[in-house]
């Protein structure tokens, strides 16, 4: 379903939920005088049985964890906000970047959101067909896929690149939209979980799209950036240049592989012990652990470069932004940065994404912060159409 | 762990199931460095997921043209191909080769014979594998439709309806009909009825308690005729035989017989003398004994000693011995012989009407009248029944009197007249007392039905043909009123068809739900039942219905 401005709800307080394989993170926010304010935050560990090979295996278990996180994050509030924005992760994301250009009948009239609505709607089905072809080429069959989000990544009016086209006049419009698709089965599972929460969903945001959101307000916005989000069972690679998402993909490999490698190699039986190694700056440097870590990094980086090669992305990165709990261990972060540079054969600026989260917030969880930013922007779009709507056009899901 | 096989210039590297992906990558790296040419990497059995990340790493690390991948399914096959790898899916043949070579290793130093048997075994194993593979592939997964709950709802609804229908059918429709041959009880029904003559207007129509029926006195003139054969013989017409007898006297004294002395033959024919007869004694002259002999003429009697007419029988031949029955003594010493053939005997030709015979005829006629009188009365009653519908009957034996009997010879002869046959007529008045049979039977039927125990016993049949008088209570002189005890046989059975009978209901409860055999056994134990057959509806139901209301007793006709 195409985006319509009318779909955006009116809210002031909202909840942000980041559903991960390892943890669920929930935060309550309010938007007051265009300012985002955090009201509460909580993180709850997922039960191991809730996920299997990176996919939801127990819907009720996941719903229960989310509810716990919601309740805990709103402890200080008199009531839990009704509006929720939720992250959506999948290692079967398929995206399609569609560029369309059209001539406006009246070049003197101002561009409106409704006009953009109509154009996005037109290209949706063509994008869907292309993604199905891509799926067939990749997997040998085209799964039942569903459009999760559409993002306007670039607009040019009469050759001039515009950040916010609303209010501009012009004849020739070139519109680039990034459509993200995921298997319907995964979407339906998440929808069932959301339905059980009894909240009004603002939107579902594919997690990879949240990553660049976090640095939008920083100086890095115009750099060529490689984002790497290493989660528990998934790793997302994204390339952004000039604030335009070039490509991204989520792979079903994560810290869990590292933990299994450590267990195999070092004969550890306790996962807690392994977690402790990963958290310890010294323990990870022990020879056998370090060797395993190197192998893991090698795997990840080989995967990353092969992906970039496959996508014909030949660019030199200015910055590397990493995200994931594993990188909170500065030793691991440093080691990875070095390994990246070694494989890239050039130096890059290495950053941890959670360091980009504003100091005003009590937590440093990047994804929840990014989701909150998205939700606040969306609200502002409704209230003030002149605000930048670039990047995220969100859908109302019924 | 892993093993390599060589097939021409392709090295096969089989990655075992216990190897992690990073270890597998290392193995491949080692193999590639050790061997030139293409390496066929068999990852069919690996346990780590074969996603795009693994193939990307392979693509990054190793030259695609040196790697060939053997993959377990189509998805991984397409993933590998999309990244430029040469890949193959393990198929049926591959799967077989793998499993066979795991179990049967061909060594380099096999003899021809050994290799031949090796190939034979392989061929046989391949056939078995191919057949089992076909059957495995033939198994189709059940397809779960999106809106399956609709189908389930319909199916459950149908099943519920079927169950309800069967339930209703079982209780409402299921029926047991038991055909019973009951024990028949036959006993007489007895009533006292007063029969009054026609002047009395009572009878079975009267509503008073006394049972009064009609009685009629009939007078019916009757006449019978008969033709008789006259047997009385005119003595004048018979001719008696005559002849000469020689009488012998063996005694030494003279014998004297008086006239009409009888001389009888062995057949009983009697001859008589007419005069005195002197029979000289037996003398001995010169030592020669001379019997006393005399000859005499005799005449035969008309009838012999048994009363039969002699006639020509009297013409006895010469030499016939005769005895003298009148002699008290010496009958064997004095006897006679026919000297010559007797002649003159002739059968009588003329019958005459005698008084005695006439009396005899009258007696016969009288008997005939008596016999005829009962028939006449019955004929009269039958005609009356047909005409008026009234059914009267002679219930007792001595209700017929015959009066005013008169005899007449209607052929015109009188006593003494010659005649071989005469026709005679007897006229009389037959007086009979008849009783209202219909009324009698009605009284008996009423009495029987009044005494019948309704609900328990049931009338089976009445037997009017067994109507009889068991006792003559009273009879007045002129027979205008006769009181009698009459009886009639009636048959009853136990009323099995009475639906409200408590006894029947108890019986039904007793057999409800039992198997047919058990129920039959119980029924046969009942004294009122001779035999029974059970029929259950529907036919497949083997037991008597549990619903007592649906058990029905029917008496066999």
Short mmCIF file of C-alpha atoms in Angstrom, two decimals, chain A residues 72-245:
data_model
loop_
_atom_site.label_atom_id
_atom_site.label_comp_id
_atom_site.label_asym_id
_atom_site.label_seq_id
_atom_site.Cartn_x
_atom_site.Cartn_y
_atom_site.Cartn_z
CA UNK A 72 9.67 -1.81 32.43
CA UNK A 73 10.49 1.11 30.19
CA UNK A 74 7.29 2.90 31.26
CA UNK A 75 7.75 2.34 34.98
CA UNK A 76 7.90 6.01 35.73
CA UNK A 77 4.95 6.87 33.52
CA UNK A 78 1.33 6.84 34.58
CA UNK A 79 0.41 4.85 31.49
CA UNK A 80 2.12 3.06 28.63
CA UNK A 81 1.91 5.07 25.40
CA UNK A 82 -0.37 3.59 22.79
CA UNK A 83 1.70 4.41 19.75
CA UNK A 84 4.61 2.16 18.95
CA UNK A 85 7.29 2.08 16.33
CA UNK A 86 9.02 -1.24 15.86
CA UNK A 87 12.13 -2.48 14.12
CA UNK A 88 11.92 -5.34 11.65
CA UNK A 89 14.91 -7.62 11.09
CA UNK A 90 15.30 -10.27 8.46
CA UNK A 91 18.17 -11.91 6.66
CA UNK A 92 15.99 -12.23 3.62
CA UNK A 93 15.56 -8.52 2.93
CA UNK A 94 15.51 -7.70 -0.73
CA UNK A 95 15.60 -4.14 -1.85
CA UNK A 96 15.09 -2.39 -5.08
CA UNK A 97 16.07 1.15 -5.96
CA UNK A 98 13.77 2.62 -8.52
CA UNK A 99 14.26 5.87 -10.26
CA UNK A 100 11.44 7.48 -12.07
CA UNK A 101 11.22 10.81 -13.82
CA UNK A 102 8.20 12.64 -14.98
CA UNK A 103 7.23 16.00 -16.37
CA UNK A 104 4.83 18.04 -14.36
CA UNK A 105 1.90 19.48 -16.25
CA UNK A 106 2.26 22.84 -14.59
CA UNK A 107 5.86 23.66 -13.87
CA UNK A 108 4.85 26.77 -11.97
CA UNK A 109 2.79 25.05 -9.36
CA UNK A 110 4.40 23.94 -6.13
CA UNK A 111 5.24 20.30 -5.50
CA UNK A 112 3.08 18.62 -2.91
CA UNK A 113 3.27 15.42 -0.90
CA UNK A 114 0.19 14.15 -2.64
CA UNK A 115 1.98 14.37 -5.93
CA UNK A 116 4.89 12.42 -4.52
CA UNK A 117 2.39 9.89 -3.11
CA UNK A 118 1.02 9.28 -6.56
CA UNK A 119 4.42 8.77 -8.14
CA UNK A 120 5.59 6.39 -5.46
CA UNK A 121 2.43 4.38 -5.91
CA UNK A 122 3.05 4.05 -9.63
CA UNK A 123 6.48 2.56 -9.30
CA UNK A 124 5.60 0.18 -6.51
CA UNK A 125 4.39 -2.70 -8.66
CA UNK A 126 7.33 -2.44 -11.09
CA UNK A 127 9.68 -2.57 -8.14
CA UNK A 128 7.87 -5.58 -6.77
CA UNK A 129 8.25 -7.45 -10.06
CA UNK A 130 11.96 -6.70 -10.19
CA UNK A 131 12.53 -7.91 -6.69
CA UNK A 132 10.69 -11.13 -7.47
CA UNK A 133 13.05 -11.65 -10.37
CA UNK A 134 15.96 -10.99 -8.10
CA UNK A 135 14.66 -13.49 -5.62
CA UNK A 136 14.25 -16.09 -8.35
CA UNK A 137 17.75 -15.51 -9.63
CA UNK A 138 19.18 -15.76 -6.18
CA UNK A 139 17.18 -18.60 -4.67
CA UNK A 140 15.73 -20.33 -7.68
CA UNK A 141 12.19 -19.41 -6.72
CA UNK A 142 10.33 -16.23 -5.98
CA UNK A 143 9.01 -16.31 -2.49
CA UNK A 144 5.87 -14.54 -1.45
CA UNK A 145 7.39 -11.16 -0.63
CA UNK A 146 5.88 -8.03 0.74
CA UNK A 147 6.84 -4.41 0.58
CA UNK A 148 7.92 -3.28 4.02
CA UNK A 149 9.00 0.29 3.41
CA UNK A 150 9.63 2.81 0.70
CA UNK A 151 12.23 5.51 1.12
CA UNK A 152 12.72 8.50 -1.08
CA UNK A 153 16.46 8.57 -1.36
CA UNK A 154 16.84 11.33 -3.86
CA UNK A 155 14.77 13.95 -5.59
CA UNK A 156 15.95 16.28 -8.29
CA UNK A 157 13.85 19.02 -9.72
CA UNK A 158 15.01 20.25 -13.08
CA UNK A 159 18.43 18.70 -12.44
CA UNK A 160 18.85 20.22 -9.03
CA UNK A 161 19.08 17.90 -6.11
CA UNK A 162 16.65 18.84 -3.41
CA UNK A 163 16.52 17.65 0.15
CA UNK A 164 12.89 18.60 0.74
CA UNK A 165 10.97 19.10 -2.53
CA UNK A 166 7.73 20.26 -0.92
CA UNK A 167 7.08 23.85 -1.91
CA UNK A 168 9.45 23.83 -4.84
CA UNK A 169 8.30 24.45 -8.40
CA UNK A 170 9.67 22.88 -11.48
CA UNK A 171 8.93 20.80 -14.56
CA UNK A 172 11.09 17.70 -14.52
CA UNK A 173 11.15 15.60 -11.44
CA UNK A 174 13.54 12.69 -10.95
CA UNK A 175 12.57 10.59 -7.98
CA UNK A 176 14.62 7.72 -6.55
CA UNK A 177 12.89 5.38 -4.16
CA UNK A 178 14.38 2.55 -2.19
CA UNK A 179 11.82 -0.20 -1.63
CA UNK A 180 12.58 -2.85 0.93
CA UNK A 181 10.84 -6.20 0.70
CA UNK A 182 10.75 -9.15 3.03
CA UNK A 183 9.06 -12.56 2.95
CA UNK A 184 5.36 -12.32 3.79
CA UNK A 185 5.70 -15.14 6.27
CA UNK A 186 8.15 -13.17 8.40
CA UNK A 187 6.01 -10.08 8.17
CA UNK A 188 2.91 -12.00 9.21
CA UNK A 189 4.68 -13.45 12.21
CA UNK A 190 5.70 -10.02 13.36
CA UNK A 191 2.24 -8.67 12.68
CA UNK A 192 0.72 -11.37 14.88
CA UNK A 193 3.12 -10.49 17.67
CA UNK A 194 2.29 -6.80 17.32
CA UNK A 195 -1.44 -7.52 17.32
CA UNK A 196 -1.08 -9.26 20.66
CA UNK A 197 0.50 -6.14 22.17
CA UNK A 198 -2.67 -4.15 21.74
CA UNK A 199 -0.90 -1.00 20.64
CA UNK A 200 -1.26 1.28 17.68
CA UNK A 201 1.66 0.74 15.39
CA UNK A 202 3.14 3.83 13.83
CA UNK A 203 5.28 1.82 11.52
CA UNK A 204 7.60 -1.11 11.02
CA UNK A 205 11.08 -0.02 10.11
CA UNK A 206 13.59 -2.39 8.55
CA UNK A 207 16.47 -2.27 11.00
CA UNK A 208 19.18 -1.53 8.41
CA UNK A 209 17.41 1.70 7.47
CA UNK A 210 17.71 2.96 11.01
CA UNK A 211 21.52 2.89 11.01
CA UNK A 212 22.18 5.92 8.81
CA UNK A 213 19.47 7.84 10.62
CA UNK A 214 21.63 8.09 13.65
CA UNK A 215 24.37 10.12 12.00
CA UNK A 216 22.08 12.27 9.92
CA UNK A 217 22.55 15.18 12.20
CA UNK A 218 26.34 14.83 12.21
CA UNK A 219 29.15 15.87 9.90
CA UNK A 220 29.53 12.38 8.54
CA UNK A 221 26.33 12.67 6.57
CA UNK A 222 28.05 13.36 3.29
CA UNK A 223 30.80 10.76 3.60
CA UNK A 224 31.03 7.37 2.01
CA UNK A 225 30.25 5.17 4.90
CA UNK A 226 30.25 1.48 5.47
CA UNK A 227 27.89 0.41 8.19
CA UNK A 228 28.38 -2.93 9.79
CA UNK A 229 25.89 -4.11 12.38
CA UNK A 230 27.03 -7.41 13.89
CA UNK A 231 24.17 -8.79 15.89
CA UNK A 232 23.74 -12.07 17.70
CA UNK A 233 22.59 -14.04 14.67
CA UNK A 234 22.57 -11.47 11.89
CA UNK A 235 25.06 -9.10 10.35
CA UNK A 236 23.97 -6.16 8.25
CA UNK A 237 26.22 -4.46 5.76
CA UNK A 238 25.16 -1.14 4.34
CA UNK A 239 26.88 1.34 2.08
CA UNK A 240 25.79 4.97 2.13
CA UNK A 241 27.21 7.67 0.01
CA UNK A 242 26.17 11.29 0.16
CA UNK A 243 23.42 10.25 2.50
CA UNK A 244 21.96 7.92 -0.10
CA UNK A 245 21.74 4.26 0.62
#
